PDB file of C-alpha atoms in Angstrom:
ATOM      1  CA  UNK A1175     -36.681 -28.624 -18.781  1.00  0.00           C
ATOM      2  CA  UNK A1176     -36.196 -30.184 -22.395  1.00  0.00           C
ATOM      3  CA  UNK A1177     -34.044 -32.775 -22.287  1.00  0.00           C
ATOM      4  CA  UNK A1178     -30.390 -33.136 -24.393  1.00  0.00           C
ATOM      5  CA  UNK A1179     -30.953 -34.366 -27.859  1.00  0.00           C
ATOM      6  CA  UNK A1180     -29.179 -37.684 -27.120  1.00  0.00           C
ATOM      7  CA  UNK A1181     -27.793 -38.710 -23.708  1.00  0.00           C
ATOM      8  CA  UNK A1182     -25.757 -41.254 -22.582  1.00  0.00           C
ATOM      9  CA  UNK A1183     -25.848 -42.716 -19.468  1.00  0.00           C
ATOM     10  CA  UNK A1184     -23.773 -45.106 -16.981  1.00  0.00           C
ATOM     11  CA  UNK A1185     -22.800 -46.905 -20.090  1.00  0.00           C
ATOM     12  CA  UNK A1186     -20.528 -50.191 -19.710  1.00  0.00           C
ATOM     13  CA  UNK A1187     -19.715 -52.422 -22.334  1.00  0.00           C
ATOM     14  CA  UNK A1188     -17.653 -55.656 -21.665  1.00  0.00           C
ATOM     15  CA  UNK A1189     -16.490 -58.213 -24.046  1.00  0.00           C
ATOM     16  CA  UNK A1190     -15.611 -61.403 -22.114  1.00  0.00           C
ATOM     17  CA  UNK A1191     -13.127 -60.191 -19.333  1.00  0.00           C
ATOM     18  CA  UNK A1192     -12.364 -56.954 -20.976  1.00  0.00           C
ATOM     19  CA  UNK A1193     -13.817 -53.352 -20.113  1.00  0.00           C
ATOM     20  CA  UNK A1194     -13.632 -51.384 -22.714  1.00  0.00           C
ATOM     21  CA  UNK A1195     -16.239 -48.902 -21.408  1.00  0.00           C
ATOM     22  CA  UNK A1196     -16.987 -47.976 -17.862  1.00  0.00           C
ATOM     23  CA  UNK A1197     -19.965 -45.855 -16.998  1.00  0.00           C
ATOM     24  CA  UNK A1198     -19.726 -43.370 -19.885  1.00  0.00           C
ATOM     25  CA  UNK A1199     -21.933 -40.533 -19.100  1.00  0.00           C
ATOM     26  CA  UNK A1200     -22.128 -37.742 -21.965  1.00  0.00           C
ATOM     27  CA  UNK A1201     -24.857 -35.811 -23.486  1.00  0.00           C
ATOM     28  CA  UNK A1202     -25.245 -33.018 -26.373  1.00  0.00           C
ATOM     29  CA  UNK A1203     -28.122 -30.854 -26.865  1.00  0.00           C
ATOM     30  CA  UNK A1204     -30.050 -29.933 -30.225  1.00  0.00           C
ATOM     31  CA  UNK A1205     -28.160 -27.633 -31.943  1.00  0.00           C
ATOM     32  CA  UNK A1206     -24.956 -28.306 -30.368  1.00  0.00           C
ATOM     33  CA  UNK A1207     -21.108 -29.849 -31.445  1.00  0.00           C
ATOM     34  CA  UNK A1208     -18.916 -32.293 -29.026  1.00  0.00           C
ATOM     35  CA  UNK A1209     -15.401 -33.424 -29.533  1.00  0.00           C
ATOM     36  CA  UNK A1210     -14.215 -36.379 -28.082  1.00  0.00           C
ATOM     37  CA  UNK A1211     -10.639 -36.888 -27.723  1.00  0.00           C
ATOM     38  CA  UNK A1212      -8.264 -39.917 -26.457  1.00  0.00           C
ATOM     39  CA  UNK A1213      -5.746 -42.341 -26.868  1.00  0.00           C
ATOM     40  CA  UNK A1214      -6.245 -45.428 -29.602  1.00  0.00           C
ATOM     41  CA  UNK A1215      -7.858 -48.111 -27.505  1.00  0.00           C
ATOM     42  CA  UNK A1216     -10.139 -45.795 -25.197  1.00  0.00           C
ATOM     43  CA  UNK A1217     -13.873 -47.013 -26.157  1.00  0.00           C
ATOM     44  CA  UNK A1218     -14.007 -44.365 -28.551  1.00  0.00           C
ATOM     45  CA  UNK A1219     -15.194 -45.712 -31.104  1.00  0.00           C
ATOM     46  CA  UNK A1220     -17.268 -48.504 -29.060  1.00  0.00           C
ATOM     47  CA  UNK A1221     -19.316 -46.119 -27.877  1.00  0.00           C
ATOM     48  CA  UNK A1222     -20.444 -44.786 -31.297  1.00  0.00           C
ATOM     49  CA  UNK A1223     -21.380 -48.443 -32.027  1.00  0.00           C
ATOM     50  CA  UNK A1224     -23.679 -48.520 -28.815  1.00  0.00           C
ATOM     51  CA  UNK A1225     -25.328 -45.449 -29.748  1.00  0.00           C
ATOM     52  CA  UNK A1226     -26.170 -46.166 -33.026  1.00  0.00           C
ATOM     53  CA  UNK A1227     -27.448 -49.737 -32.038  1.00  0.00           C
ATOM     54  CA  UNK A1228     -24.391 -51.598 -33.498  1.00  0.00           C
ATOM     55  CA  UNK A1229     -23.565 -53.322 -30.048  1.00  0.00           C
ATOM     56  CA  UNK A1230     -25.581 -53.479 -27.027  1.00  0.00           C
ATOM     57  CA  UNK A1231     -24.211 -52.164 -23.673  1.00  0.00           C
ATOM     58  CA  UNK A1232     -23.207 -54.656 -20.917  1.00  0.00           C
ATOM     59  CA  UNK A1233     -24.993 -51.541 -18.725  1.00  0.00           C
ATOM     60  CA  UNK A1234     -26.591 -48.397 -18.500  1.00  0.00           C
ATOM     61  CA  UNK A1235     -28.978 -46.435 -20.806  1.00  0.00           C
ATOM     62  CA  UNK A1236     -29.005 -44.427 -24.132  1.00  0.00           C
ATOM     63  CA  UNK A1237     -31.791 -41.515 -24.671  1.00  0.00           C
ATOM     64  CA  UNK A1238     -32.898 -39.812 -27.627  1.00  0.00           C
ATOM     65  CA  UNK A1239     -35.208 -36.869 -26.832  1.00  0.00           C
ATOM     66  CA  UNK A1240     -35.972 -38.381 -23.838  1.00  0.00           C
ATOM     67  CA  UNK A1241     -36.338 -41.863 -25.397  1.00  0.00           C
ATOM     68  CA  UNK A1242     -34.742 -44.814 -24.361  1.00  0.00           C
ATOM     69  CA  UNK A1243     -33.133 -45.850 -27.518  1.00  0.00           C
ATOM     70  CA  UNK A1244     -31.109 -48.278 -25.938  1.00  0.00           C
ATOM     71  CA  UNK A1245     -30.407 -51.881 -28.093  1.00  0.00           C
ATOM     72  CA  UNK A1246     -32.543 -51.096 -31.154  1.00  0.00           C
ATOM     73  CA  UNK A1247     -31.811 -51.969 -34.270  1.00  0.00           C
ATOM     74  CA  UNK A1248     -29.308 -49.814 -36.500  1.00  0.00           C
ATOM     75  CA  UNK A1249     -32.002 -48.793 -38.556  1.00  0.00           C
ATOM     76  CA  UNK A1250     -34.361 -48.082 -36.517  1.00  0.00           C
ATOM     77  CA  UNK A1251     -31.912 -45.670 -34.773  1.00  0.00           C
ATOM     78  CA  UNK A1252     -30.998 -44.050 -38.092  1.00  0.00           C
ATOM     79  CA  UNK A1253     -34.742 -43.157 -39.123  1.00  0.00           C
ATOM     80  CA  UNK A1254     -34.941 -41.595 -35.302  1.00  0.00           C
ATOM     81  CA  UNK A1255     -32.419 -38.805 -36.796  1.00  0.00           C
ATOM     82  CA  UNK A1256     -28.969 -40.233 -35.803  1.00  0.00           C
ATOM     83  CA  UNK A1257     -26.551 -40.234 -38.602  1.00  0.00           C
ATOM     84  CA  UNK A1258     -23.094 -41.918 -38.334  1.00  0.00           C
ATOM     85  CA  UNK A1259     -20.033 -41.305 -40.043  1.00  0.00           C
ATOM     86  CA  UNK A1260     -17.113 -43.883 -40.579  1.00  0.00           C
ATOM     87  CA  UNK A1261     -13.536 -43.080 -41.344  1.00  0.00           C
ATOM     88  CA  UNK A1262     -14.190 -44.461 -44.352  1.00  0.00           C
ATOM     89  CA  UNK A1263     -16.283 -42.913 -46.455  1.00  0.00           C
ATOM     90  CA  UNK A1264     -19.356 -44.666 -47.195  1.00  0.00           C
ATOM     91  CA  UNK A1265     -20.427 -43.695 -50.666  1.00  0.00           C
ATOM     92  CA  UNK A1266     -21.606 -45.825 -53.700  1.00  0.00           C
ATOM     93  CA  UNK A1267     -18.515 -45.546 -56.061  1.00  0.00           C
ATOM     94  CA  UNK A1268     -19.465 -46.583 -59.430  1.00  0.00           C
ATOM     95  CA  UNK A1269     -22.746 -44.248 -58.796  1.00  0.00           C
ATOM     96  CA  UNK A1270     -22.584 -40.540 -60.121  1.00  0.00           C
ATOM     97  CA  UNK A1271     -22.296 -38.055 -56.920  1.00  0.00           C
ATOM     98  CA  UNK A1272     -25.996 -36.635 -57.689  1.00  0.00           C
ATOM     99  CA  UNK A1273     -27.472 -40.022 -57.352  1.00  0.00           C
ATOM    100  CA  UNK A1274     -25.560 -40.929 -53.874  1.00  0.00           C
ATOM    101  CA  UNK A1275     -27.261 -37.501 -52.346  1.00  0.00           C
ATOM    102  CA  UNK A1276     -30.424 -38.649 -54.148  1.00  0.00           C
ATOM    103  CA  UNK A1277     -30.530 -41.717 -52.475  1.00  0.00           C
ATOM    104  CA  UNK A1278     -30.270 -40.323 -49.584  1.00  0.00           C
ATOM    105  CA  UNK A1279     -33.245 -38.146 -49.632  1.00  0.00           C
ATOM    106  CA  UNK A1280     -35.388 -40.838 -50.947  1.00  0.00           C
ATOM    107  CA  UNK A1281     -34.260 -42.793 -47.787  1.00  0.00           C
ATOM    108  CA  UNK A1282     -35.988 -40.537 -45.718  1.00  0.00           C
ATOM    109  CA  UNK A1283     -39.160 -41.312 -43.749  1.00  0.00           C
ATOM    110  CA  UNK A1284     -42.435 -40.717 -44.771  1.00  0.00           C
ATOM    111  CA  UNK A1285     -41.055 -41.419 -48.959  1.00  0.00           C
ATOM    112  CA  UNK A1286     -41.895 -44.616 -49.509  1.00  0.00           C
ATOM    113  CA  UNK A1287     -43.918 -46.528 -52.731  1.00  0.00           C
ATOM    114  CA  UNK A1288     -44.238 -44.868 -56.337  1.00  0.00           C
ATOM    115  CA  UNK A1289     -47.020 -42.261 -55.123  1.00  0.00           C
ATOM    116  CA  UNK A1290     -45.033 -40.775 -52.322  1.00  0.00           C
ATOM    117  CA  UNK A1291     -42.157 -40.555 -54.651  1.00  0.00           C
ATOM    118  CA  UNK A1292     -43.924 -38.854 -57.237  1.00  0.00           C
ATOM    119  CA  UNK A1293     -45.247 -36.010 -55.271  1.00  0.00           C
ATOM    120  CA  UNK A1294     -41.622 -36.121 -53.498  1.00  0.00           C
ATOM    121  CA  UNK A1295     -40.259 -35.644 -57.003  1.00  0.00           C
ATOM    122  CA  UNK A1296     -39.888 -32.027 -57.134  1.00  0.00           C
ATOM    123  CA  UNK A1297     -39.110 -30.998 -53.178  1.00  0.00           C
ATOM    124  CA  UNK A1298     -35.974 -33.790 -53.668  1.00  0.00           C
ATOM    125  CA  UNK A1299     -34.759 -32.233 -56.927  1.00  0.00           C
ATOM    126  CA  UNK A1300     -34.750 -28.796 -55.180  1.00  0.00           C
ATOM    127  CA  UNK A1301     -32.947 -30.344 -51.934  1.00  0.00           C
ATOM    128  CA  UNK A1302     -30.246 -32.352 -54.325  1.00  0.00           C
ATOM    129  CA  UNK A1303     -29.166 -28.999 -56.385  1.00  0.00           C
ATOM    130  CA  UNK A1304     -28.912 -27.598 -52.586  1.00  0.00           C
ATOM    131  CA  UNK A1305     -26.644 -30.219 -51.062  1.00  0.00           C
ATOM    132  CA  UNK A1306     -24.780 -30.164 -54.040  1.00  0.00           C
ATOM    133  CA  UNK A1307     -24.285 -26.421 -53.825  1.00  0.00           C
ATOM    134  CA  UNK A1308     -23.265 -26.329 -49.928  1.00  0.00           C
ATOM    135  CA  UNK A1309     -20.968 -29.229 -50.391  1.00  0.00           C
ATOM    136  CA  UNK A1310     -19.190 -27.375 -53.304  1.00  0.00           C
ATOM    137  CA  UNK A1311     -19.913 -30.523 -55.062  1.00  0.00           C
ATOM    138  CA  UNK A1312     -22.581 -29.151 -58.191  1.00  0.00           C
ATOM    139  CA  UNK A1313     -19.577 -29.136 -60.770  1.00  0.00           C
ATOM    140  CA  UNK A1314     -19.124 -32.707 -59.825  1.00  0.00           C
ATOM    141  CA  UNK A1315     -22.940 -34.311 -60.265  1.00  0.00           C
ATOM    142  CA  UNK A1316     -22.516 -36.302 -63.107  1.00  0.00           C
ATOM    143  CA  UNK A1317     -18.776 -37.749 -62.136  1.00  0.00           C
ATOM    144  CA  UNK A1318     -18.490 -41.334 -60.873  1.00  0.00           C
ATOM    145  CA  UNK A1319     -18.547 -41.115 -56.757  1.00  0.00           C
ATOM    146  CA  UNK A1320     -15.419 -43.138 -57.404  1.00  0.00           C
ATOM    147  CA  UNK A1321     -13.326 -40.745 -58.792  1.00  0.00           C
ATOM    148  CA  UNK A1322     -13.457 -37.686 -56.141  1.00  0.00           C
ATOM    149  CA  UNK A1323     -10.732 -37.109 -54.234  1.00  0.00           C
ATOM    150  CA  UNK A1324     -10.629 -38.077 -50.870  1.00  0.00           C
ATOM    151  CA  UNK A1325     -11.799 -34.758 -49.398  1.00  0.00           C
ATOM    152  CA  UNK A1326     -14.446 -34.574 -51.343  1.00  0.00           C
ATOM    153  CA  UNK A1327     -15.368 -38.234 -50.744  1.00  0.00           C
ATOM    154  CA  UNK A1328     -16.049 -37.142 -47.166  1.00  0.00           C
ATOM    155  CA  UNK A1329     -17.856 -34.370 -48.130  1.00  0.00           C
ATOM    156  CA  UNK A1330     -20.357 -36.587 -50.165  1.00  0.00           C
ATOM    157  CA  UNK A1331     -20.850 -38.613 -47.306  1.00  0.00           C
ATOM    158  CA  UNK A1332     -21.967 -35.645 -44.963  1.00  0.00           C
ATOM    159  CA  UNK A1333     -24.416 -34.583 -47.496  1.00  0.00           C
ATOM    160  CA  UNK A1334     -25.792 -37.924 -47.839  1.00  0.00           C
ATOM    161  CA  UNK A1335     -26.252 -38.229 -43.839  1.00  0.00           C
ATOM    162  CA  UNK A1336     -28.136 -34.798 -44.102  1.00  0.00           C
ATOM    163  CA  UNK A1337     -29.888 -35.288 -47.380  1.00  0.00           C
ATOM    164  CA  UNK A1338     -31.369 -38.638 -44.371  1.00  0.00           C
ATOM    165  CA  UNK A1339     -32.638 -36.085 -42.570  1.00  0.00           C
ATOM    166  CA  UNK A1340     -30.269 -36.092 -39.760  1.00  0.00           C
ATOM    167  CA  UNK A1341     -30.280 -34.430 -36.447  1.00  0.00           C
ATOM    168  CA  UNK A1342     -27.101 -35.329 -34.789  1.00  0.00           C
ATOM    169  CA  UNK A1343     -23.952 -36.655 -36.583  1.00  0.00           C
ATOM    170  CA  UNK A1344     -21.293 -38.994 -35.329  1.00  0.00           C
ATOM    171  CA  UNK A1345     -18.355 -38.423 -37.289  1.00  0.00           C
ATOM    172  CA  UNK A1346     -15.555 -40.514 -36.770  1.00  0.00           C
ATOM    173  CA  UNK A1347     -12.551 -38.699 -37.864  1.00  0.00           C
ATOM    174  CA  UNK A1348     -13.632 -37.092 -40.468  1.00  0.00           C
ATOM    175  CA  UNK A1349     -10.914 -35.329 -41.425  1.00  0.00           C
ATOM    176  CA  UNK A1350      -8.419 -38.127 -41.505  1.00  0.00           C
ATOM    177  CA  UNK A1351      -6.383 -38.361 -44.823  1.00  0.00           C
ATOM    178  CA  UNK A1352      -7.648 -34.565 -45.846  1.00  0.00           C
ATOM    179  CA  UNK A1353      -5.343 -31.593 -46.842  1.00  0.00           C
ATOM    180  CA  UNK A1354      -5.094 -28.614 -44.275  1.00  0.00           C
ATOM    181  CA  UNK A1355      -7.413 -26.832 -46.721  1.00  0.00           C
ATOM    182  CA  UNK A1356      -9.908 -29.391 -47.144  1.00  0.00           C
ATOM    183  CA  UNK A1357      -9.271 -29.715 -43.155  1.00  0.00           C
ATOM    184  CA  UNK A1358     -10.275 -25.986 -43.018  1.00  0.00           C
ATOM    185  CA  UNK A1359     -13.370 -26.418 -45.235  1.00  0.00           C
ATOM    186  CA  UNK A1360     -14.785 -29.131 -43.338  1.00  0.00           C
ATOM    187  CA  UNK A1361     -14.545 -26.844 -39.917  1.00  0.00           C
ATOM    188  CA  UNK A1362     -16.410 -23.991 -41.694  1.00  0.00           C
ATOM    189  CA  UNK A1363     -19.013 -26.921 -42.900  1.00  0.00           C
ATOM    190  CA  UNK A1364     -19.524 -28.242 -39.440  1.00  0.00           C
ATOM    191  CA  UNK A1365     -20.136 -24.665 -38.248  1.00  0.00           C
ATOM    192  CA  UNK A1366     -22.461 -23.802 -41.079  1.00  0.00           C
ATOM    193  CA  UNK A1367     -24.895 -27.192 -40.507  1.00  0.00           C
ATOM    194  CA  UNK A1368     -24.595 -26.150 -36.758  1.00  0.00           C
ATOM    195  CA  UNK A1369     -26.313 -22.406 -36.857  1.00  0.00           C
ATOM    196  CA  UNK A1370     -27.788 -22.604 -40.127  1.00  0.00           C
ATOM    197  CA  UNK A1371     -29.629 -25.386 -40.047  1.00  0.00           C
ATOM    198  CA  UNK A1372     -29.362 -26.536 -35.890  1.00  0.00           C
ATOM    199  CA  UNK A1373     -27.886 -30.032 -36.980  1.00  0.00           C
ATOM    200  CA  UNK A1374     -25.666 -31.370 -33.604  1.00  0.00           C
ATOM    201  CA  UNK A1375     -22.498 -33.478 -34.345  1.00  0.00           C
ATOM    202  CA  UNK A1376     -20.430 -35.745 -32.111  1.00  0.00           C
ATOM    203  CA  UNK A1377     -16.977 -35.784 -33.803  1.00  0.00           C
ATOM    204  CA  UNK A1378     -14.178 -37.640 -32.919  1.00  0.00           C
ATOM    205  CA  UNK A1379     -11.250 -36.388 -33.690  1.00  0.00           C
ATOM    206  CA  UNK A1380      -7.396 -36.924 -33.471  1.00  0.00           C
ATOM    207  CA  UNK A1381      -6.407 -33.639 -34.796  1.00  0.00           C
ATOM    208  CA  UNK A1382      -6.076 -30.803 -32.289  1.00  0.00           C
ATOM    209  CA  UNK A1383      -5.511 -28.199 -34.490  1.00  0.00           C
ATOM    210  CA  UNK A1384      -9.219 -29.106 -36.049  1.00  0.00           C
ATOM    211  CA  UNK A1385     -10.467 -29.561 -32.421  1.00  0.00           C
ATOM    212  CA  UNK A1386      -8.749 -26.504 -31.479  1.00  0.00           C
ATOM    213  CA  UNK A1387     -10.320 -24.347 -34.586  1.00  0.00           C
ATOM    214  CA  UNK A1388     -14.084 -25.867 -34.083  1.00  0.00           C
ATOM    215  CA  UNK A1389     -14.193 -24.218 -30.734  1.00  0.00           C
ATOM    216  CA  UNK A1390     -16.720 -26.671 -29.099  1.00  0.00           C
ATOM    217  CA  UNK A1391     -16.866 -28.591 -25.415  1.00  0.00           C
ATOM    218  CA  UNK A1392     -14.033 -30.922 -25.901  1.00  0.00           C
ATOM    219  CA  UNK A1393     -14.986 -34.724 -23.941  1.00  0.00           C
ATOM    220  CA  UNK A1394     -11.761 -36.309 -22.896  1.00  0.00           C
ATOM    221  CA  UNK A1395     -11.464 -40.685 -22.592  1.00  0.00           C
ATOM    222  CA  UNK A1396      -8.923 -42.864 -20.919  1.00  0.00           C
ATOM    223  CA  UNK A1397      -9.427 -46.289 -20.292  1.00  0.00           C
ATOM    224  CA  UNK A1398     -13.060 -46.809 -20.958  1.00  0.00           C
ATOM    225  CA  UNK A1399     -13.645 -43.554 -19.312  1.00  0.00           C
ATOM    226  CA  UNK A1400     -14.862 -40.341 -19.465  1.00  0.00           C
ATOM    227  CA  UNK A1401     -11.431 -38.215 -17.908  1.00  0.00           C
ATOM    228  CA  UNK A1402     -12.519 -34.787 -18.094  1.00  0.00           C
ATOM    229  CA  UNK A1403     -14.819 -32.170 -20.161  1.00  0.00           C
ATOM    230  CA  UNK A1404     -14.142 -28.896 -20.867  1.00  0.00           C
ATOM    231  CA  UNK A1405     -13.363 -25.922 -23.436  1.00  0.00           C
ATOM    232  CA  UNK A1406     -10.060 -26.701 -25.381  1.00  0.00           C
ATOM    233  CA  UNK A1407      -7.933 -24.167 -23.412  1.00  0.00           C
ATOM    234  CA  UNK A1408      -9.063 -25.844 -20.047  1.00  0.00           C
ATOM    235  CA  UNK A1409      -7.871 -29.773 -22.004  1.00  0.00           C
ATOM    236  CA  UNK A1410      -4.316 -28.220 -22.824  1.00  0.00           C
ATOM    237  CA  UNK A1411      -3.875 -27.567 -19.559  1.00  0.00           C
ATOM    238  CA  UNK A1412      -5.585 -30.204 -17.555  1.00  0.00           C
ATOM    239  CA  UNK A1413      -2.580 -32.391 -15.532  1.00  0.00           C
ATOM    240  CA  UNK A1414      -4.021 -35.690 -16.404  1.00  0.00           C
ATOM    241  CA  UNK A1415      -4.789 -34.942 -19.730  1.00  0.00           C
ATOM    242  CA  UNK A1416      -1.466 -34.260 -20.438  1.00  0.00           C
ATOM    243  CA  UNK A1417      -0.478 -37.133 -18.579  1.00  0.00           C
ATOM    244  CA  UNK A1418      -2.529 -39.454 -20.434  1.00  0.00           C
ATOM    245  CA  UNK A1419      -0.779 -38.220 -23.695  1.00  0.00           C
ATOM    246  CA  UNK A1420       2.380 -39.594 -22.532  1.00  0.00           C
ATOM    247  CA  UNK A1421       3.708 -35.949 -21.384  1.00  0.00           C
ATOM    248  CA  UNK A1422       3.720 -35.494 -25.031  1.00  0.00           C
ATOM    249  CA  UNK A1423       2.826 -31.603 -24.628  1.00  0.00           C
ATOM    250  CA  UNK A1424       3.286 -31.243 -28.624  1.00  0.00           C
ATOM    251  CA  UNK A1425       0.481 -33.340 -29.461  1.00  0.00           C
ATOM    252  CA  UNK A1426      -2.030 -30.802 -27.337  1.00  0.00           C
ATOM    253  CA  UNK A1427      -0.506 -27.744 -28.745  1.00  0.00           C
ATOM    254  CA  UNK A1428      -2.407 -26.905 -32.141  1.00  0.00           C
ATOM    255  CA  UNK A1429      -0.391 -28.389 -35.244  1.00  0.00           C
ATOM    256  CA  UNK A1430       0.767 -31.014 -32.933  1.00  0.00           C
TER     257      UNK A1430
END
């Protein structure tokens, strides 16, 4: 059988006397989109750091095509194909928006010294008028990075993490601060990267009515934990889910 694009397993991660993760096991396939859902405070966002080499666990593995990934360097995890997303996004402001993507693909492996660059020159200047298209962003190549709005700020960081080369991204709210429209453009993005070009994301997500409209496995944490997985109707209704929400039903209805 092949084995899931990146898997997580058993993973623990303890910082003095505190848990904050506690035999996370999770895994994604190529191809494939995750949500993962849960309180402030739940290891969340600890266990993007683990997986893209930021922290080490305290226990258990992590597994890249079969690959034990687990405790390299950030950058050696990011030429393997993983591409991580902050909530803030991490652009070059006083940069024009063509050069951030271009930077990008020159980052990529195998491009590297003058020669490789010049016979890279024209497959990158096809692949930056590309990203610029798909990210609605072409009218905007020549304006400082700076200047976009925030939407559109997120959007140049996406293309950036694919112009890398990128086979799974960890987004990390990446709709926070974005208009329902841009919120709805950024769904139909997700979706697009997913069957058009087979890219995998692990998104984290507050929002339910964006978790709700990307229609994907939804991975549920509490307390360093992974609670339950399921499709999004089966989370609504799950007892403990709704428990660990505070019986706040609103906040698991979409729009809530």
């Amino acid at each position: 059988m092949t084995p899931p694009l990146l898997e997580v397993c058993g993973v623990s991660k303890q910082f003095g006397g505190l848990h904050v993760l506690r035999g996370v096991n999770l895994s994604i396939g190529a191809g494939e989109l995750r949500c993962i859902i849960g309180p402030n405070g739940c290891g969340k966002t600890t266990l993007f750091n683990i997986i893209t080499g930021a922290f080490s666990p305290t226990a258990g593995t992590v597994r890249f095509r079969g690959e034990d990934i687990t405790g390299r360097a950030p950058h050696a995890i990011s030429r393997l194909g993983i591409a991580r997303k902050f909530q803030v996004p991490g652009i070059y402001p006083t940069l024009a928006v063509a050069e951030n993507v271009e930077i990008a693909l020159l980052s990529r492996r195998g491009i590297a010294g003058p020669w490789s660059l010049l016979r890279a020159g024209t497959r990158v200047a096809a692949r930056l008028h590309g990203l610029l298209a798909r990210f609605d962003l072409s009218l905007q190549a020549v304006r400082g990075a700076g200047t976009l709005p925030h939407g559109q700020k997120q959007w140049l960081e996406i293309a950036m993490l694919i112009g890398t080369d990128a086979q799974i991204l960890l987004l990390d709210e990446p709709t926070a601060g974005m208009s329902a429209t841009e919120t709805s453009a950024t769904v139909e993005l997700i979706r697009h990267l997913q069957h058009e070009h087979g890219i995998a994301a692990l998104v984290i997500e507050h929002d339910m009515n964006f978790v709700r409209r990307l229609a994907c496995p939804v991975v549920v944490m509490l307390r360093g934990s992974v609670l339950f997985e399921g499709g999004y109707a089966e989370v609504q209704a799950h007892p403990e889910v709704r428990e660990a929400y505070l019986g706040h039903s609103a906040r698991m209805t979409p729009g809530g």
